[in-house]
Coordinates of C-alpha atoms and ligand atoms in Angstrom, one line a residue:
X291 CA -17.5 -7.6 5.7
X292 CA -17.0 -8.3 9.4
X293 CA -17.6 -5.3 11.5
X294 CA -14.9 -4.7 14.0
X295 CA -16.1 -4.2 17.6
X296 CA -14.4 -3.6 20.9
X297 CA -15.2 -7.2 22.1
X298 CA -13.1 -8.6 19.4
X299 CA -10.1 -6.7 20.5
X300 CA -8.7 -9.5 22.7
X301 CA -7.9 -11.4 19.6
X302 CA -4.2 -12.5 19.5
X303 CA -3.8 -14.3 16.2
X304 CA -3.9 -12.1 13.2
X305 CA -4.0 -12.9 9.5
X306 CA -2.7 -10.5 6.8
X307 CA -3.2 -11.3 3.2
X308 CA -1.7 -9.1 0.5
X309 CA -3.3 -9.6 -2.9
X310 CA -0.5 -8.6 -5.4
X311 CA -0.4 -8.7 -9.1
X312 CA 1.9 -11.7 -9.2
X313 CA 1.6 -13.3 -5.8
X314 CA -0.6 -13.7 -2.8
X315 CA 1.2 -13.4 0.5
X316 CA -0.5 -14.6 3.6
X317 CA 1.2 -14.0 7.0
X318 CA -0.1 -15.2 10.4
X319 CA 1.2 -13.4 13.5
X320 CA 0.7 -13.4 17.1
X321 CA 0.3 -10.2 19.0
X322 CA 2.8 -9.8 21.8
X323 CA 3.4 -7.3 24.5
X324 CA 5.6 -5.4 22.1
X325 CA 4.9 -5.8 18.4
X326 CA 4.1 -9.1 16.7
X327 CA 5.6 -12.5 16.2
X328 CA 5.3 -13.9 12.7
X329 CA 4.2 -17.6 13.0
X330 CA 3.6 -18.5 9.4
X331 CA 4.1 -17.5 5.8
X332 CA 2.2 -18.8 2.7
X333 CA 2.8 -17.7 -0.9
X334 CA 0.8 -18.6 -4.0
X335 CA 0.9 -17.2 -7.5
X336 CA -2.0 -14.7 -8.1
X337 CA -4.1 -16.8 -10.5
X338 CA -7.5 -15.2 -11.5
X339 CA -6.0 -11.7 -10.8
X340 CA -4.8 -9.4 -13.4
X341 CA -3.0 -6.0 -12.6
X342 CA -4.5 -6.4 -9.1
X343 CA -8.0 -6.8 -10.2
X344 CA -10.1 -10.1 -9.8
X345 CA -10.9 -11.5 -13.3
X346 CA -11.9 -15.0 -12.1
X347 CA -13.4 -15.5 -8.7
X348 CA -13.0 -19.3 -8.6
X349 CA -9.3 -19.1 -9.5
X350 CA -8.7 -16.2 -7.2
X351 CA -10.3 -17.9 -4.3
X352 CA -8.2 -21.0 -4.9
X353 CA -5.1 -19.0 -4.9
X354 CA -6.1 -17.2 -1.7
X355 CA -6.9 -20.5 -0.1
X356 CA -3.6 -22.0 -1.1
X357 CA -1.6 -19.1 0.5
X358 CA -3.6 -19.2 3.8
X359 CA -3.4 -23.0 3.9
X360 CA 0.4 -22.9 3.6
X361 CA 0.7 -20.1 6.3
X362 CA -1.6 -22.1 8.6
X363 CA 0.3 -25.3 8.2
X364 CA 3.5 -23.5 9.4
X365 CA 1.8 -21.4 12.1
X366 CA -0.5 -24.2 13.4
X367 CA -2.8 -21.4 14.4
X368 CA -6.1 -20.1 13.2
X369 CA -6.4 -16.3 12.9
X370 CA -9.4 -14.7 14.4
X371 CA -9.2 -11.6 12.1
X372 CA -8.0 -11.1 8.6
X373 CA -6.7 -7.9 7.0
X374 CA -6.5 -7.7 3.3
X375 CA -4.5 -5.3 1.0
X376 CA -5.1 -4.8 -2.6
X377 CA -4.2 -2.3 -5.4
X378 CA -5.0 -2.0 -9.0
X379 CA -6.7 0.2 -11.7
X380 CA -10.0 -0.1 -9.9
X381 CA -8.8 1.9 -7.0
X382 CA -9.0 5.7 -7.1
X383 CA -8.4 8.6 -4.9
X384 CA -9.1 12.4 -4.6
X385 CA -8.5 15.3 -2.3
X386 CA -11.8 16.6 -1.2
X387 CA -13.0 19.5 0.9
X388 CA -16.2 19.9 2.9
X389 CA -17.5 22.7 5.1
X390 CA -20.1 22.8 7.8
X391 CA -21.7 25.7 9.6
X392 CA -21.4 25.7 13.3
X393 CA -23.7 28.5 14.1
X394 CA -23.9 32.3 13.6
X395 CA -22.4 33.2 16.9
X396 CA -19.7 30.5 17.1
X397 CA -19.7 27.1 18.7
X398 CA -17.0 24.8 20.3
X399 CA -16.0 22.0 18.0
X400 CA -16.5 18.5 19.4
X401 CA -15.9 15.0 17.9
X402 CA -19.4 15.1 16.5
X403 CA -18.7 18.1 14.3
X404 CA -15.4 16.6 13.3
X405 CA -17.0 13.4 12.2
X406 CA -19.7 15.2 10.4
X407 CA -17.4 17.3 8.4
X408 CA -15.2 14.3 7.5
X409 CA -18.1 12.1 6.6
X410 CA -19.7 14.9 4.6
X411 CA -16.9 14.9 2.0
X412 CA -18.6 11.9 0.5
X413 CA -21.4 14.2 -0.6
X414 CA -18.8 16.4 -2.4
X415 CA -17.7 13.9 -5.0
X416 CA -19.4 11.6 -7.4
X417 CA -19.1 8.2 -5.9
X418 CA -21.4 6.4 -8.3
X419 CA -20.3 2.8 -8.5
X420 CA -17.6 3.3 -5.9
X421 CA -17.1 2.2 -2.3
X422 CA -15.1 4.5 0.0
X423 CA -12.4 2.6 1.8
X424 CA -10.3 5.3 3.5
X425 CA -11.1 8.8 4.6
X426 CA -7.8 10.3 5.7
X427 CA -8.1 13.8 7.1
X428 CA -5.3 16.2 6.1
X429 CA -6.1 19.5 7.8
X430 CA -8.9 21.7 9.0
X431 CA -9.9 25.3 8.6
X432 CA -11.9 27.1 11.3
X433 CA -13.3 30.4 10.0
X434 CA -10.2 32.2 8.6
X435 CA -7.6 30.0 10.4
X436 CA -6.0 27.5 8.1
X437 CA -3.7 24.5 8.8
X438 CA -5.4 23.3 12.0
X439 CA -4.5 19.7 12.8
X440 CA -7.1 19.2 15.5
X441 CA -10.0 21.6 15.8
X442 CA -11.6 20.1 18.9
X443 CA -12.1 22.5 21.7
X444 CA -11.8 25.5 19.4
X445 CA -14.6 28.0 18.7
X446 CA -15.8 29.2 15.3
X447 CA -18.7 29.5 12.9
X448 CA -17.5 27.4 10.0
X449 CA -15.4 24.2 10.0
X450 CA -13.8 23.0 6.9
X451 CA -12.0 19.7 6.4
X452 CA -9.4 18.6 3.8
X453 CA -9.6 14.8 3.4
X454 CA -7.8 12.3 1.1
X455 CA -10.5 10.0 0.0
X456 CA -9.6 6.5 -1.4
X457 CA -12.2 4.3 -3.0
X458 CA -12.6 1.1 -5.0
X459 CA -15.1 0.3 -7.7
X460 CA -18.2 -1.5 -6.2
X461 CA -17.8 -4.4 -8.6
X462 CA -14.2 -5.1 -7.7
X463 CA -15.0 -4.7 -4.0
X464 CA -17.7 -7.4 -4.4
X465 CA -15.4 -9.6 -6.5
X466 CA -12.6 -9.3 -3.9
X467 CA -14.8 -10.1 -0.9
X468 CA -16.5 -12.9 -2.8
X469 CA -13.2 -14.5 -3.6
X470 CA -12.2 -14.4 0.1
X471 CA -15.7 -15.7 1.1
X472 CA -15.3 -18.6 -1.2
X473 CA -11.8 -19.3 0.3
X474 CA -13.5 -19.4 3.7
X475 CA -12.1 -16.1 4.9
X476 CA -14.1 -13.4 6.5
X477 CA -12.3 -10.1 5.7
X478 CA -12.1 -7.7 8.7
X479 CA -10.5 -4.8 7.0
X480 CA -9.5 -3.9 3.5
X481 CA -6.5 -1.6 3.1
X482 CA -5.2 0.2 0.0
X483 CA -1.9 -1.7 -0.6
X484 CA 0.7 1.2 -0.6
X485 CA -0.7 2.4 2.8
X486 CA 0.1 -1.0 4.2
X487 CA 3.6 -0.9 2.7
X488 CA 4.1 2.6 4.1
X489 CA 3.5 1.2 7.6
X490 CA 6.4 -1.3 7.3
X491 CA 9.0 0.7 5.4
X492 CA 8.7 4.5 6.1
X493 CA 9.9 6.2 9.2
X494 CA 7.8 8.7 11.0
X495 CA 10.4 11.3 10.2
X496 CA 10.1 10.6 6.5
X497 CA 6.4 10.9 6.6
X498 CA 6.7 14.2 8.4
X499 CA 9.3 15.6 6.1
X500 CA 7.5 14.7 3.0
X501 CA 8.2 11.4 1.1
X502 CA 7.0 9.5 -2.0
X503 CA 6.5 5.7 -1.5
X504 CA 6.3 3.7 -4.7
X505 CA 5.5 0.0 -4.3
X506 CA 6.7 -1.4 -7.7
X507 CA 5.0 -4.8 -8.0
X508 CA 4.5 -7.1 -11.0
X509 CA 1.6 -5.4 -12.8
X510 CA 1.3 -1.9 -11.1
X511 CA 3.3 0.7 -9.3
X512 CA 1.3 2.0 -6.4
X513 CA 2.1 5.4 -5.0
X514 CA 1.4 7.3 -1.9
X515 CA 2.8 10.7 -0.9
X516 CA 3.1 11.9 2.6
X517 CA 3.8 15.3 4.0
X518 CA 3.5 16.4 7.7
X519 CA 2.6 12.8 8.4
X520 CA -0.6 12.8 6.4
X521 CA -1.5 11.3 3.1
X522 CA -1.5 14.1 0.5
X523 CA -1.8 12.1 -2.7
X524 CA -2.0 8.5 -4.0
X525 CA -2.1 6.9 -7.5
X526 CA -1.8 3.6 -9.3
X527 CA 0.5 3.4 -12.3
X528 CA -0.4 0.4 -14.5
X529 CA 3.3 -0.6 -15.0
X530 CA 5.5 -2.9 -13.0
X531 CA 8.2 -5.6 -13.2
X532 CA 6.2 -7.9 -15.4
X533 CA 6.4 -5.3 -18.2
X534 CA 10.1 -5.4 -18.0
X535 CA 10.0 -9.2 -18.2
X536 CA 7.7 -9.1 -21.3
X537 CA 9.9 -6.6 -23.1
X538 CA 12.9 -8.9 -22.4
X539 CA 11.1 -12.0 -23.6
X540 CA 10.3 -10.3 -26.9
X541 CA 13.7 -8.4 -27.3
X542 CA 15.7 -11.6 -26.6
X543 CA 13.3 -14.0 -28.4
X544 CA 12.9 -16.1 -25.4
X545 CA 10.2 -17.4 -23.0
X546 CA 8.8 -15.2 -20.2
X547 CA 10.2 -17.8 -17.6
X548 CA 13.7 -17.4 -19.1
X549 CA 13.4 -13.7 -19.3
X550 CA 12.3 -13.5 -15.7
X551 CA 15.3 -15.6 -14.5
X552 CA 17.7 -13.5 -16.6
X553 CA 16.2 -10.2 -15.3
X554 CA 16.5 -11.3 -11.6
X555 CA 20.1 -12.8 -12.1
X556 CA 21.8 -10.4 -14.5
X557 CA 19.4 -7.4 -14.9
X558 CA 20.3 -3.8 -14.3
X559 CA 18.3 -0.7 -14.8
X560 CA 21.2 1.6 -15.4
X561 CA 23.1 0.3 -18.4
X562 CA 25.5 3.1 -19.4
X563 CA 28.3 1.9 -17.1
X564 CA 28.2 -1.7 -18.2
X565 CA 31.0 -3.1 -20.4
X566 CA 30.3 -4.0 -24.1
X567 CA 32.2 -7.3 -23.5
X568 CA 30.0 -9.0 -20.9
X569 CA 27.7 -11.6 -22.4
X570 CA 25.0 -13.9 -21.1
X571 CA 23.6 -17.1 -22.4
X572 CA 19.9 -17.1 -23.4
X573 CA 17.7 -20.1 -24.3
X574 CA 16.3 -19.4 -27.8
X575 CA 12.4 -19.5 -28.2
X576 CA 11.2 -22.8 -29.7
X577 CA 14.6 -24.5 -29.4
X578 CA 16.9 -25.7 -26.7
X579 CA 19.9 -24.0 -28.2
X580 CA 21.6 -21.2 -26.3
X581 CA 22.4 -17.8 -27.8
X582 CA 25.1 -15.5 -26.5
X583 CA 23.9 -11.9 -26.1
X584 CA 25.4 -8.7 -24.8
X585 CA 24.5 -8.0 -21.1
X586 CA 24.5 -4.3 -21.9
X587 CA 22.0 -4.8 -24.7
X588 CA 19.8 -6.8 -22.4
X589 CA 20.0 -4.1 -19.8
X590 CA 19.2 -1.4 -22.2
X591 CA 15.9 -3.2 -22.9
X592 CA 15.3 -3.2 -19.1
X593 CA 16.3 0.5 -18.8
X594 CA 13.9 1.6 -21.4
X595 CA 10.9 0.2 -19.5
X596 CA 12.4 1.2 -16.1
X597 CA 12.7 4.8 -17.3
X598 CA 9.1 4.7 -18.5
X599 CA 8.0 3.7 -15.0
X600 CA 10.2 6.6 -13.6
X601 CA 8.6 9.1 -16.1
X602 CA 5.1 8.1 -15.0
X603 CA 6.2 8.3 -11.4
X604 CA 7.7 11.8 -11.9
X605 CA 4.5 12.8 -13.6
X606 CA 2.4 11.8 -10.5
X607 CA 4.8 13.6 -8.2
X608 CA 4.4 16.8 -10.4
X609 CA 0.6 16.3 -10.3
X610 CA 0.6 16.2 -6.6
X611 CA 2.2 19.7 -6.5
X612 CA 4.4 18.6 -3.6
X613 CA 7.8 18.2 -5.2
X614 CA 9.4 21.0 -3.3
X615 CA 8.0 19.6 0.0
X616 CA 9.6 16.1 -0.4
X617 CA 12.7 16.4 1.8
X618 CA 12.3 12.7 2.8
X619 CA 12.9 11.8 -1.0
X620 CA 11.6 8.7 -2.6
X621 CA 11.4 5.2 -1.1
X622 CA 10.8 2.3 -3.4
X623 CA 9.6 -1.1 -2.4
X624 CA 7.7 -4.0 -3.9
X625 CA 9.6 -6.9 -5.7
X626 CA 10.9 -4.8 -8.6
X627 CA 12.6 -2.5 -6.2
X628 CA 15.2 -5.2 -5.9
X629 CA 16.3 -4.8 -9.5
X630 CA 19.9 -3.6 -9.6
X631 CA 20.3 0.0 -10.4
X632 CA 16.6 0.8 -10.2
X633 CA 16.8 3.2 -7.3
X634 CA 19.7 5.0 -9.0
X635 CA 17.7 5.4 -12.2
X636 CA 14.6 6.6 -10.4
X637 CA 16.7 9.1 -8.4
X638 CA 18.0 10.5 -11.7
X639 CA 14.5 10.6 -13.3
X640 CA 12.7 12.1 -10.4
X641 CA 15.4 14.2 -9.0
X642 CA 14.7 12.8 -5.5
X643 CA 17.1 11.0 -3.2
X644 CA 16.0 7.4 -3.4
X645 CA 16.4 4.4 -1.1
X646 CA 15.0 0.8 -1.1
X647 CA 12.4 0.1 1.6
X648 CA 12.6 -3.3 3.1
X649 CA 10.1 -4.3 5.9
X650 CA 12.6 -4.1 8.9
X651 CA 10.4 -2.6 11.6
X652 CA 11.8 -3.8 14.9
X653 CA 8.6 -4.9 16.4
X654 CA 8.3 -7.8 13.9
X655 CA 9.7 -10.9 15.4
X656 CA 10.0 -14.5 14.4
X657 CA 10.5 -15.3 10.6
X658 CA 11.8 -11.8 9.9
X659 CA 14.7 -13.0 7.9
X660 CA 12.5 -14.6 5.3
X661 CA 10.5 -11.5 4.9
X662 CA 13.5 -9.2 4.5
X663 CA 12.7 -8.4 0.9
X664 CA 10.8 -5.4 -0.5
X665 CA 8.2 -7.7 -2.0
X666 CA 6.9 -8.4 1.5
X667 CA 6.4 -4.7 2.5
X668 CA 2.6 -4.7 2.1
X669 CA 2.0 -8.0 3.9
X670 CA 4.3 -7.0 6.8
X671 CA 2.7 -3.6 7.1
X672 CA -0.8 -5.2 7.1
X673 CA 0.2 -7.4 10.0
X674 CA 1.5 -4.4 11.9
X675 CA -1.8 -2.7 11.3
X676 CA -3.5 -5.8 12.6
X677 CA -1.8 -5.4 16.0
X678 CA -3.3 -2.0 16.4
X679 CA -6.7 -3.5 15.8
X680 CA -6.1 -6.5 18.0
X681 CA -4.5 -4.5 20.8
X682 CA -6.2 -5.1 24.0
X683 CA -3.5 -3.3 26.1
X684 CA -5.4 -0.1 26.4
X685 CA -8.9 -0.1 25.1
X686 CA -9.7 3.2 26.5
X687 CA -6.7 4.8 24.8
X688 CA -7.7 3.2 21.6
X689 CA -11.2 4.5 21.9
X690 CA -9.8 7.8 22.9
X691 CA -8.0 8.0 19.7
X692 CA -11.3 7.8 18.0
X693 CA -12.7 10.4 20.4
X694 CA -9.8 12.7 19.9
X695 CA -10.0 11.8 16.2
X696 CA -7.7 14.4 14.7
X697 CA -4.3 15.9 15.4
X698 CA -3.1 12.4 15.0
X699 CA -0.3 10.9 13.0
X700 CA -0.8 8.7 10.0
X701 CA -0.8 5.4 12.0
X702 CA -3.2 6.7 14.5
X703 CA -5.5 8.0 11.7
X704 CA -5.6 4.5 10.3
X705 CA -6.5 3.2 13.7
X706 CA -9.3 5.8 13.9
X707 CA -10.4 4.9 10.4
X708 CA -10.9 1.3 11.4
X709 CA -13.0 2.2 14.4
X710 CA -15.0 4.7 12.3
X711 CA -16.0 2.3 9.6
Ligands
ADP847 N1 15.8 -9.5 -7.4 C1 14.9 -9.0 -8.3 N2 15.3 -8.3 -9.4 C2 14.4 -7.8 -10.3 N3 13.1 -8.0 -10.2 C3 12.6 -8.6 -9.2 C4 13.5 -9.2 -8.2 N4 12.7 -9.8 -7.2 C5 11.4 -9.7 -7.7 N5 11.4 -8.9 -8.8 C6 10.2 -8.6 -9.6 O1 9.2 -8.1 -8.7 C7 8.0 -8.3 -9.3 C8 6.9 -8.8 -8.3 O2 6.9 -7.9 -7.2 P1 5.9 -8.1 -6.0 O3 6.0 -6.9 -5.2 O4 6.0 -9.4 -5.5 O5 4.6 -8.0 -7.0 P2 3.0 -8.0 -6.5 O6 2.9 -7.5 -5.1 O7 2.4 -7.1 -7.5 O8 2.6 -9.5 -6.7 C9 8.1 -9.3 -10.4 O9 8.0 -8.6 -11.7 C10 9.6 -9.8 -10.3 O10 10.2 -10.0 -11.5
MG848 MG1 2.5 -5.8 -4.1

């Protein structure tokens, strides 16, 4: 993995590659005074990847190469750095605590102690076969005082850190980097996908008030929960839009391709209000003849699976213990979030006000219209993260973020993380 250093920070052309379960999306952007201009987009279907995990390095690297090639053709620029996002069942997370002694008589906390207590969480969990990707501090305790957001400058005898640790299995980490290497891409940073989506679709107020972000992709639903602008919980649910398509193909006796088209054109996740009369034409499996079926029946098949996704999501929210703190509600993104009625259904199942998150951050410029779909949330968020890395506007401030380290909001934490690794 390429180690980021301060000299590299004058880089202006940034590549962001989101490895999804159905598609690989490559974006190339140019850092501007304010935000970033999108110069190129490339899409390829995620071959050699199943549920977000690499299952064939050769095929995966070809698919990665294809997406980047297309993006470069449009952009006519070569990125100097590449950020990559991924999710899948090989990712895992945990809330971990660690405590260090500062000295019997009390000592002032500096960056050194803060880094030591954060890095020390790695020794508190079994990380056999895992590679730590994110260490996101949540809060600190100094002696008896809890809920400290930045302990630097304070005096105490014991410093405790509460950290959200996100890791990926070593083997998958290797396979991912190898696939990129074979595609001729040196990965600068790897990001857990829903964190990237959070950057492009959540508002700072939502993150502060408490919000669930669910990126509902093809094979997985990736979840991250914020409260007081820090990550409290994350999870990967092994269900997504492709499961809905498979159910439809079986239920309607048709091909997956036909089922996918019907789902996108006529699908709805809330079937009770639909009329019994409406019908749609479906091509029968193994013949070219068309059969007429009730749209309501078709949507009932969709609803059953969509409800299951909602039930799993509600379970994760319960497990987080944060339900009562989620005043910002639920924000759904990822391609499947575009399914008609899905946000209403999820609102009913989880009991949280729900909206669809589309990457619409104003500091993205250029081909924004094309990217105005929830399926591009992660790629857009990654590119935005890349601008923080590539920012040369104020290197001392950037470095200062690392020095100050805590008491920072989520985005600044991510910046810190990149510098710390
Ligand atoms: N308008 C739509 N209605 C229903 N489902 C959709 C729509 N657009 C995309 N999808 C579904 O979104 C899923 C892909 O989402 P995406 O976020 O691109 O996945 P990934 O990032 O995992 O590759 C597919 O299952 C696809 O059928
Ligand atoms: Mg995705």
